[in-house]
Coordinates of C-alpha atoms in Angstrom, one line a residue:
Chain S
N12 CA -203.1 12.8 195.7
A13 CA -202.5 16.1 193.8
G14 CA -205.3 15.6 191.7
V15 CA -205.3 17.6 188.4
T16 CA -202.4 20.3 188.4
Q17 CA -201.8 22.9 185.7
T18 CA -198.8 25.2 184.8
P19 CA -198.4 28.0 184.6
K20 CA -201.1 29.9 186.4
F21 CA -200.7 33.0 184.4
Q22 CA -199.2 33.7 181.2
V23 CA -198.9 36.7 178.8
L24 CA -198.0 36.1 175.2
K25 CA -197.5 38.3 172.2
T26 CA -199.6 37.5 169.1
G27 CA -197.6 35.0 167.1
Q28 CA -196.0 33.2 169.8
S29 CA -196.3 29.8 170.9
M30 CA -196.4 28.0 174.1
T31 CA -197.4 24.7 175.8
L32 CA -199.9 24.6 178.9
Q33 CA -199.0 21.5 180.9
C34 CA -201.7 19.5 182.6
A35 CA -201.0 16.2 184.8
Q36 CA -203.2 14.0 187.0
D37 CA -202.1 11.3 189.4
M38 CA -205.4 9.5 189.8
N39 CA -204.7 7.0 186.9
H40 CA -207.8 8.4 184.9
E41 CA -208.2 7.3 181.3
Y42 CA -210.0 10.4 180.1
M43 CA -208.6 14.0 180.0
S44 CA -209.8 17.2 178.5
W45 CA -209.2 20.7 177.8
Y46 CA -211.5 23.5 178.1
R47 CA -211.4 27.2 177.7
Q48 CA -213.6 29.9 179.4
D49 CA -214.0 33.2 178.1
P50 CA -215.6 36.0 180.5
G51 CA -219.0 35.4 181.4
M52 CA -219.3 32.4 179.4
G53 CA -219.5 28.7 180.2
L54 CA -216.8 26.3 179.5
R55 CA -216.0 25.1 175.8
L56 CA -214.4 22.0 175.0
I57 CA -211.1 22.2 173.0
H58 CA -209.6 18.7 172.7
Y59 CA -210.0 15.6 174.6
S60 CA -208.4 12.1 175.2
V61 CA -209.8 8.8 175.9
G62 CA -206.3 7.2 176.5
A63 CA -202.6 7.2 175.7
G64 CA -202.1 7.9 172.1
I65 CA -205.8 8.9 171.3
T66 CA -207.0 12.3 171.2
D67 CA -210.1 13.8 169.3
Q68 CA -211.2 17.5 168.9
G69 CA -214.0 19.2 170.8
E70 CA -215.9 22.2 170.1
V71 CA -213.3 24.7 169.2
P72 CA -210.0 22.9 168.4
N73 CA -208.7 25.4 166.0
G74 CA -205.3 27.0 166.7
Y75 CA -204.6 24.2 169.3
N76 CA -202.7 20.8 169.3
V77 CA -202.6 18.1 171.9
S78 CA -201.0 14.8 172.2
R79 CA -201.1 12.0 175.0
S80 CA -198.0 10.1 175.2
T81 CA -198.6 8.9 178.8
T82 CA -201.7 8.7 181.1
E83 CA -200.7 11.1 183.2
D84 CA -200.0 14.1 181.0
F85 CA -202.0 16.2 178.6
P86 CA -200.4 19.2 177.2
L87 CA -202.2 21.8 175.2
R88 CA -200.0 23.7 172.4
L89 CA -201.0 27.1 171.1
L90 CA -199.3 27.2 167.7
S91 CA -199.5 31.0 167.1
A92 CA -201.2 32.9 169.6
A93 CA -203.8 35.3 168.8
P94 CA -205.9 37.8 171.1
S95 CA -209.0 35.6 170.5
Q96 CA -207.1 33.0 172.7
T97 CA -207.1 35.0 175.6
S98 CA -208.9 32.9 178.1
V99 CA -208.8 30.7 181.0
Y100 CA -207.8 27.2 180.3
F101 CA -209.2 24.1 182.4
C102 CA -207.7 20.8 182.3
A103 CA -210.0 18.0 183.5
S104 CA -209.7 14.1 184.1
N105 CA -212.2 11.3 184.7
R106 CA -212.4 7.5 185.1
R107 CA -213.9 5.6 182.3
D108 CA -216.6 4.1 184.3
R109 CA -220.4 3.9 183.3
A110 CA -221.7 4.8 186.5
T111 CA -219.4 7.8 187.1
G112 CA -219.0 8.6 183.6
D113 CA -218.6 12.4 183.4
T114 CA -217.6 13.1 186.9
Q115 CA -214.8 15.3 185.9
Y116 CA -212.0 16.6 188.1
F117 CA -210.8 19.9 187.1
G118 CA -207.5 21.7 187.6
P119 CA -207.1 25.3 188.8
G120 CA -206.7 26.8 185.7
T121 CA -204.2 28.7 183.5
R122 CA -205.1 32.5 182.7
L123 CA -203.8 33.3 179.6
T124 CA -203.6 36.9 177.9
V125 CA -202.4 37.4 174.2
L126 CA -201.5 41.0 173.5
Chain B
D246 CA -226.0 15.8 174.7
A247 CA -229.4 17.2 175.4
K248 CA -229.6 21.2 175.9
T249 CA -230.4 22.4 179.4
T250 CA -232.1 25.7 180.3
Q251 CA -231.4 27.3 183.6
P252 CA -232.3 30.5 185.1
P253 CA -229.4 33.2 185.0
S254 CA -229.5 34.1 188.7
M255 CA -231.0 33.3 191.9
D256 CA -230.9 34.6 195.5
C257 CA -231.0 32.6 198.6
A258 CA -230.7 33.5 202.5
E259 CA -228.0 31.6 204.3
G260 CA -229.4 28.8 206.2
R261 CA -232.2 28.1 203.9
A262 CA -232.6 25.5 201.2
A263 CA -231.6 26.7 197.6
N264 CA -233.6 25.0 195.1
L265 CA -231.9 25.3 191.5
P266 CA -234.2 24.2 188.6
C267 CA -233.1 23.0 185.2
N268 CA -235.0 22.0 182.1
H269 CA -233.8 19.2 179.8
S270 CA -236.9 18.5 177.8
T271 CA -235.1 16.7 175.1
I272 CA -232.9 14.5 177.4
S273 CA -232.8 10.8 175.9
G274 CA -232.9 7.7 177.8
N275 CA -229.3 7.2 178.3
E276 CA -228.3 10.6 179.4
Y277 CA -227.5 11.3 182.9
V278 CA -228.1 14.8 184.6
Y279 CA -224.9 16.2 186.2
W280 CA -224.4 19.3 188.4
Y281 CA -221.2 21.2 188.6
R282 CA -220.7 24.3 190.5
Q283 CA -217.8 26.9 189.9
I284 CA -216.8 29.2 192.8
H285 CA -215.3 32.5 191.7
S286 CA -212.8 31.7 189.1
Q287 CA -211.9 28.1 190.1
G288 CA -212.1 25.0 188.2
P289 CA -215.7 23.7 188.3
Q290 CA -216.4 21.1 191.0
Y291 CA -218.8 18.1 190.7
I292 CA -221.7 17.9 193.0
I293 CA -223.9 15.1 192.1
H294 CA -225.5 13.3 189.1
G295 CA -228.6 10.8 188.4
L296 CA -230.3 9.0 185.9
K297 CA -233.9 8.4 186.9
N298 CA -234.0 8.2 190.7
N299 CA -233.4 11.0 193.3
E300 CA -229.9 11.1 194.6
T301 CA -228.3 12.4 197.8
N302 CA -224.8 12.9 198.8
E303 CA -223.0 15.1 201.4
M304 CA -223.4 18.2 199.4
A305 CA -226.8 18.0 197.8
S306 CA -229.8 16.4 196.6
L307 CA -231.1 15.9 193.3
I308 CA -234.8 15.5 192.0
I309 CA -235.6 14.1 188.7
T310 CA -239.0 14.4 187.5
E311 CA -240.8 11.1 186.5
D312 CA -240.8 12.2 182.8
R313 CA -236.9 13.2 183.2
K314 CA -237.7 16.5 181.5
S315 CA -236.5 18.8 184.4
S316 CA -234.7 18.4 187.7
T317 CA -233.9 20.6 190.9
L318 CA -230.7 20.8 192.6
I319 CA -231.3 21.1 196.5
L320 CA -228.5 22.5 198.6
P321 CA -230.5 21.9 202.1
H322 CA -228.7 24.9 204.1
A323 CA -227.0 27.1 201.9
T324 CA -224.1 29.1 203.3
L325 CA -222.0 32.0 202.1
R326 CA -219.6 29.6 200.6
D327 CA -222.3 28.2 198.4
T328 CA -222.3 31.3 196.3
A329 CA -221.2 30.1 192.9
V330 CA -222.2 29.3 189.3
Y331 CA -224.2 26.2 188.9
Y332 CA -224.1 24.1 185.8
C333 CA -226.8 21.5 184.8
I334 CA -225.5 19.3 182.1
A335 CA -227.1 16.3 180.5
S336 CA -224.6 13.6 179.2
S337 CA -224.5 10.1 178.1
G338 CA -221.1 9.6 179.8
T339 CA -219.6 7.9 177.0
A340 CA -216.8 10.4 176.6
S341 CA -215.3 13.6 178.3
K342 CA -217.2 15.8 176.1
L343 CA -219.3 17.9 178.7
T344 CA -221.3 20.7 177.4
F345 CA -221.4 23.7 179.8
G346 CA -224.2 26.5 179.2
T347 CA -224.0 29.6 181.2
G348 CA -225.4 28.1 184.3
T349 CA -227.3 29.9 187.3
R350 CA -225.4 32.4 189.5
L351 CA -226.5 31.8 192.9
Q352 CA -225.9 34.4 195.4
V353 CA -226.3 33.4 199.2
T354 CA -226.8 36.3 201.3
L355 CA -227.0 37.0 205.2

Protein backbone atom coordinates (compact mmCIF):
# COMPACT_ATOMS: atom_id res chain seq x y z
CA ASN A 1 0.00 0.00 0.00
CA ALA A 2 1.18 3.50 -0.80
CA GLY A 3 -0.78 4.84 2.19
CA VAL A 4 -1.67 8.53 1.93
CA THR A 5 -0.14 10.39 -0.99
CA GLN A 6 -0.14 14.14 -1.58
CA THR A 7 0.76 16.18 -4.64
CA PRO A 8 2.48 18.47 -5.23
CA LYS A 9 5.24 18.41 -2.59
CA PHE A 10 6.00 22.11 -3.09
CA GLN A 11 4.02 24.94 -4.64
CA VAL A 12 4.50 28.68 -5.02
CA LEU A 13 1.47 30.80 -5.87
CA LYS A 14 0.83 34.46 -6.40
CA THR A 15 -1.87 36.22 -4.42
CA GLY A 16 -5.26 35.65 -6.01
CA GLN A 17 -4.35 32.46 -7.85
CA SER A 18 -6.33 29.30 -7.27
CA MET A 19 -5.12 25.75 -7.09
CA THR A 20 -6.02 22.26 -5.91
CA LEU A 21 -3.96 20.17 -3.51
CA GLN A 22 -4.43 16.50 -4.22
CA CYS A 23 -4.76 13.76 -1.61
CA ALA A 24 -5.33 10.05 -2.20
CA GLN A 25 -5.37 6.98 0.03
CA ASP A 26 -5.44 3.32 -0.90
CA MET A 27 -6.46 1.88 2.47
CA ASN A 28 -10.23 2.14 1.88
CA HIS A 29 -10.57 4.48 4.86
CA GLU A 30 -13.92 6.17 5.37
CA TYR A 31 -12.55 9.29 7.06
CA MET A 32 -10.25 11.84 5.48
CA SER A 33 -9.06 15.20 6.78
CA TRP A 34 -7.03 18.23 5.81
CA TYR A 35 -4.82 20.10 8.28
CA ARG A 36 -2.51 23.06 8.00
CA GLN A 37 0.58 23.65 10.07
CA ASP A 38 2.11 27.08 10.43
CA PRO A 39 5.72 27.48 11.63
CA GLY A 40 6.16 26.50 15.28
CA MET A 41 2.51 25.57 15.63
CA GLY A 42 0.49 22.41 15.94
CA LEU A 43 -1.81 21.18 13.18
CA ARG A 44 -5.19 22.83 12.70
CA LEU A 45 -8.11 21.09 11.04
CA ILE A 46 -9.42 22.72 7.85
CA HIS A 47 -12.07 20.30 6.53
CA TYR A 48 -12.90 16.67 6.99
CA SER A 49 -15.04 13.97 5.43
CA VAL A 50 -16.71 10.95 6.97
CA GLY A 51 -17.44 9.31 3.63
CA ALA A 52 -17.96 9.91 -0.07
CA GLY A 53 -20.30 12.83 -0.60
CA ILE A 54 -20.08 14.03 3.02
CA THR A 55 -17.82 16.86 4.15
CA ASP A 56 -17.77 19.27 7.06
CA GLN A 57 -15.80 22.24 8.30
CA GLY A 58 -13.01 22.11 10.81
CA GLU A 59 -11.39 24.85 12.83
CA VAL A 60 -10.06 27.02 9.96
CA PRO A 61 -12.19 26.45 6.84
CA ASN A 62 -12.29 29.96 5.36
CA GLY A 63 -10.69 30.24 1.92
CA TYR A 64 -10.80 26.51 1.24
CA ASN A 65 -13.24 24.16 -0.46
CA VAL A 66 -13.36 20.39 -0.46
CA SER A 67 -15.39 17.65 -2.09
CA ARG A 68 -15.34 13.88 -1.76
CA SER A 69 -16.65 12.12 -4.82
CA THR A 70 -14.78 8.86 -4.18
CA THR A 71 -13.53 7.04 -1.09
CA GLU A 72 -9.94 7.35 -2.30
CA ASP A 73 -9.62 11.05 -3.10
CA PHE A 74 -10.08 14.23 -1.07
CA PRO A 75 -8.83 17.33 -2.92
CA LEU A 76 -8.44 20.70 -1.19
CA ARG A 77 -9.12 23.80 -3.28
CA LEU A 78 -7.73 27.23 -2.56
CA LEU A 79 -10.17 29.65 -4.14
CA SER A 80 -8.08 32.83 -4.15
CA ALA A 81 -4.70 32.36 -2.50
CA ALA A 82 -3.57 34.83 0.17
CA PRO A 83 -0.18 35.17 1.92
CA SER A 84 -1.89 34.04 5.15
CA GLN A 85 -2.36 30.63 3.52
CA THR A 86 1.38 30.05 3.35
CA SER A 87 1.70 26.85 5.33
CA VAL A 88 2.35 23.13 5.20
CA TYR A 89 -0.77 21.14 4.39
CA PHE A 90 -1.25 17.60 5.59
CA CYS A 91 -3.90 15.15 4.50
CA ALA A 92 -4.87 12.24 6.74
CA SER A 93 -7.17 9.25 6.63
CA ASN A 94 -8.50 6.76 9.13
CA ARG A 95 -10.89 3.88 9.42
CA ARG A 96 -14.26 4.38 11.08
CA ASP A 97 -13.72 2.01 13.96
CA ARG A 98 -14.54 2.74 17.59
CA ALA A 99 -11.48 0.84 18.79
CA THR A 100 -8.96 2.52 16.49
CA GLY A 101 -10.99 5.73 16.31
CA ASP A 102 -8.56 8.51 15.57
CA THR A 103 -5.56 6.46 14.51
CA GLN A 104 -4.91 8.68 11.56
CA TYR A 105 -2.41 8.07 8.80
CA PHE A 106 -0.82 11.22 7.46
CA GLY A 107 0.61 12.08 4.09
CA PRO A 108 4.04 13.69 3.62
CA GLY A 109 2.61 17.19 3.25
CA THR A 110 2.49 19.96 0.64
CA ARG A 111 4.57 23.05 1.32
CA LEU A 112 2.73 26.06 -0.05
CA THR A 113 4.09 29.59 -0.36
CA VAL A 114 1.83 32.45 -1.42
CA LEU A 115 3.64 35.59 -2.56
CA ASP B 1 -12.16 17.35 22.99
CA ALA B 2 -10.47 17.96 26.33
CA LYS B 3 -7.54 20.35 26.47
CA THR B 4 -4.13 18.79 27.07
CA THR B 5 -1.04 20.39 28.59
CA GLN B 6 2.53 19.26 27.84
CA PRO B 7 5.95 20.69 28.67
CA PRO B 8 7.37 22.53 25.67
CA SER B 9 10.65 20.64 25.61
CA MET B 10 12.58 17.77 27.18
CA ASP B 11 16.00 16.21 26.80
CA CYS B 12 16.93 12.56 27.07
CA ALA B 13 20.21 10.68 26.77
CA GLU B 14 20.35 8.01 24.13
CA GLY B 15 19.62 4.57 25.53
CA ARG B 16 17.72 5.92 28.51
CA ALA B 17 13.96 5.90 28.93
CA ALA B 18 12.14 9.03 27.83
CA ASN B 19 9.08 9.82 29.96
CA LEU B 20 6.80 12.41 28.40
CA PRO B 21 4.00 13.72 30.64
CA CYS B 22 0.60 15.03 29.64
CA ASN B 23 -2.14 16.60 31.72
CA HIS B 24 -5.77 16.24 30.63
CA SER B 25 -7.69 17.08 33.78
CA THR B 26 -11.00 17.75 31.98
CA ILE B 27 -11.02 14.54 29.96
CA SER B 28 -14.46 12.94 29.71
CA GLY B 29 -15.26 9.30 30.15
CA ASN B 30 -15.51 8.49 26.46
CA GLU B 31 -12.31 10.24 25.40
CA TYR B 32 -9.22 8.29 24.53
CA VAL B 33 -5.68 9.58 25.00
CA TYR B 34 -3.70 9.50 21.75
CA TRP B 35 -0.03 10.10 21.19
CA TYR B 36 1.44 11.14 17.87
CA ARG B 37 4.90 12.34 16.97
CA GLN B 38 6.24 14.50 14.17
CA ILE B 39 9.82 14.00 13.09
CA HIS B 40 11.31 17.09 11.50
CA SER B 41 8.67 18.35 9.05
CA GLN B 42 7.17 15.00 8.15
CA GLY B 43 3.52 14.09 8.61
CA PRO B 44 2.59 13.10 12.17
CA GLN B 45 2.95 9.43 13.05
CA TYR B 46 0.60 7.54 15.35
CA ILE B 47 2.32 6.02 18.39
CA ILE B 48 -0.24 4.63 20.80
CA HIS B 49 -3.60 5.30 22.42
CA GLY B 50 -5.57 4.19 25.46
CA LEU B 51 -8.74 4.73 27.44
CA LYS B 52 -8.20 3.57 31.02
CA ASN B 53 -5.70 0.74 31.06
CA ASN B 54 -2.00 1.00 30.44
CA GLU B 55 -1.03 0.07 26.92
CA THR B 56 2.17 -1.14 25.29
CA ASN B 57 3.16 -1.69 21.70
CA GLU B 58 6.40 -2.05 19.79
CA MET B 59 7.06 1.67 19.91
CA ALA B 60 6.11 2.78 23.40
CA SER B 61 4.14 2.35 26.61
CA LEU B 62 1.28 4.52 27.78
CA ILE B 63 0.59 4.90 31.48
CA ILE B 64 -2.74 6.53 32.38
CA THR B 65 -3.44 7.52 35.98
CA GLU B 66 -6.40 5.95 37.70
CA ASP B 67 -8.33 9.23 37.70
CA ARG B 68 -7.44 9.66 34.00
CA LYS B 69 -6.35 13.25 34.57
CA SER B 70 -2.83 12.65 33.31
CA SER B 71 -0.75 10.20 31.35
CA THR B 72 2.87 9.44 30.51
CA LEU B 73 4.31 8.20 27.26
CA ILE B 74 7.38 6.06 27.78
CA LEU B 75 9.97 5.37 25.12
CA PRO B 76 11.95 2.63 26.87
CA HIS B 77 15.29 3.05 25.09
CA ALA B 78 15.39 6.37 23.30
CA THR B 79 17.53 6.70 20.18
CA LEU B 80 18.57 9.73 18.17
CA ARG B 81 15.81 8.87 15.70
CA ASP B 82 13.24 9.49 18.43
CA THR B 83 14.06 13.21 18.37
CA ALA B 84 10.69 14.73 17.43
CA VAL B 85 7.73 16.75 18.61
CA TYR B 86 5.32 14.56 20.59
CA TYR B 87 1.63 15.40 20.72
CA CYS B 88 -0.80 14.22 23.37
CA ILE B 89 -4.44 14.42 22.24
CA ALA B 90 -7.70 13.63 23.99
CA SER B 91 -10.42 12.58 21.57
CA SER B 92 -13.73 10.75 21.64
CA GLY B 93 -12.87 9.11 18.33
CA THR B 94 -16.23 9.82 16.76
CA ALA B 95 -14.81 11.72 13.81
CA SER B 96 -11.54 12.84 12.32
CA LYS B 97 -11.24 16.02 14.32
CA LEU B 98 -8.00 15.79 16.20
CA THR B 99 -6.93 18.91 18.07
CA PHE B 100 -3.16 19.25 18.08
CA GLY B 101 -1.50 21.55 20.59
CA THR B 102 2.13 22.58 20.36
CA GLY B 103 3.39 19.31 21.85
CA THR B 104 6.70 18.47 23.56
CA ARG B 105 9.91 18.76 21.62
CA LEU B 106 12.04 15.78 22.69
CA GLN B 107 15.75 16.06 22.00
CA VAL B 108 17.68 12.81 22.33
CA THR B 109 21.40 13.36 22.75
CA LEU B 110 24.51 11.17 22.78
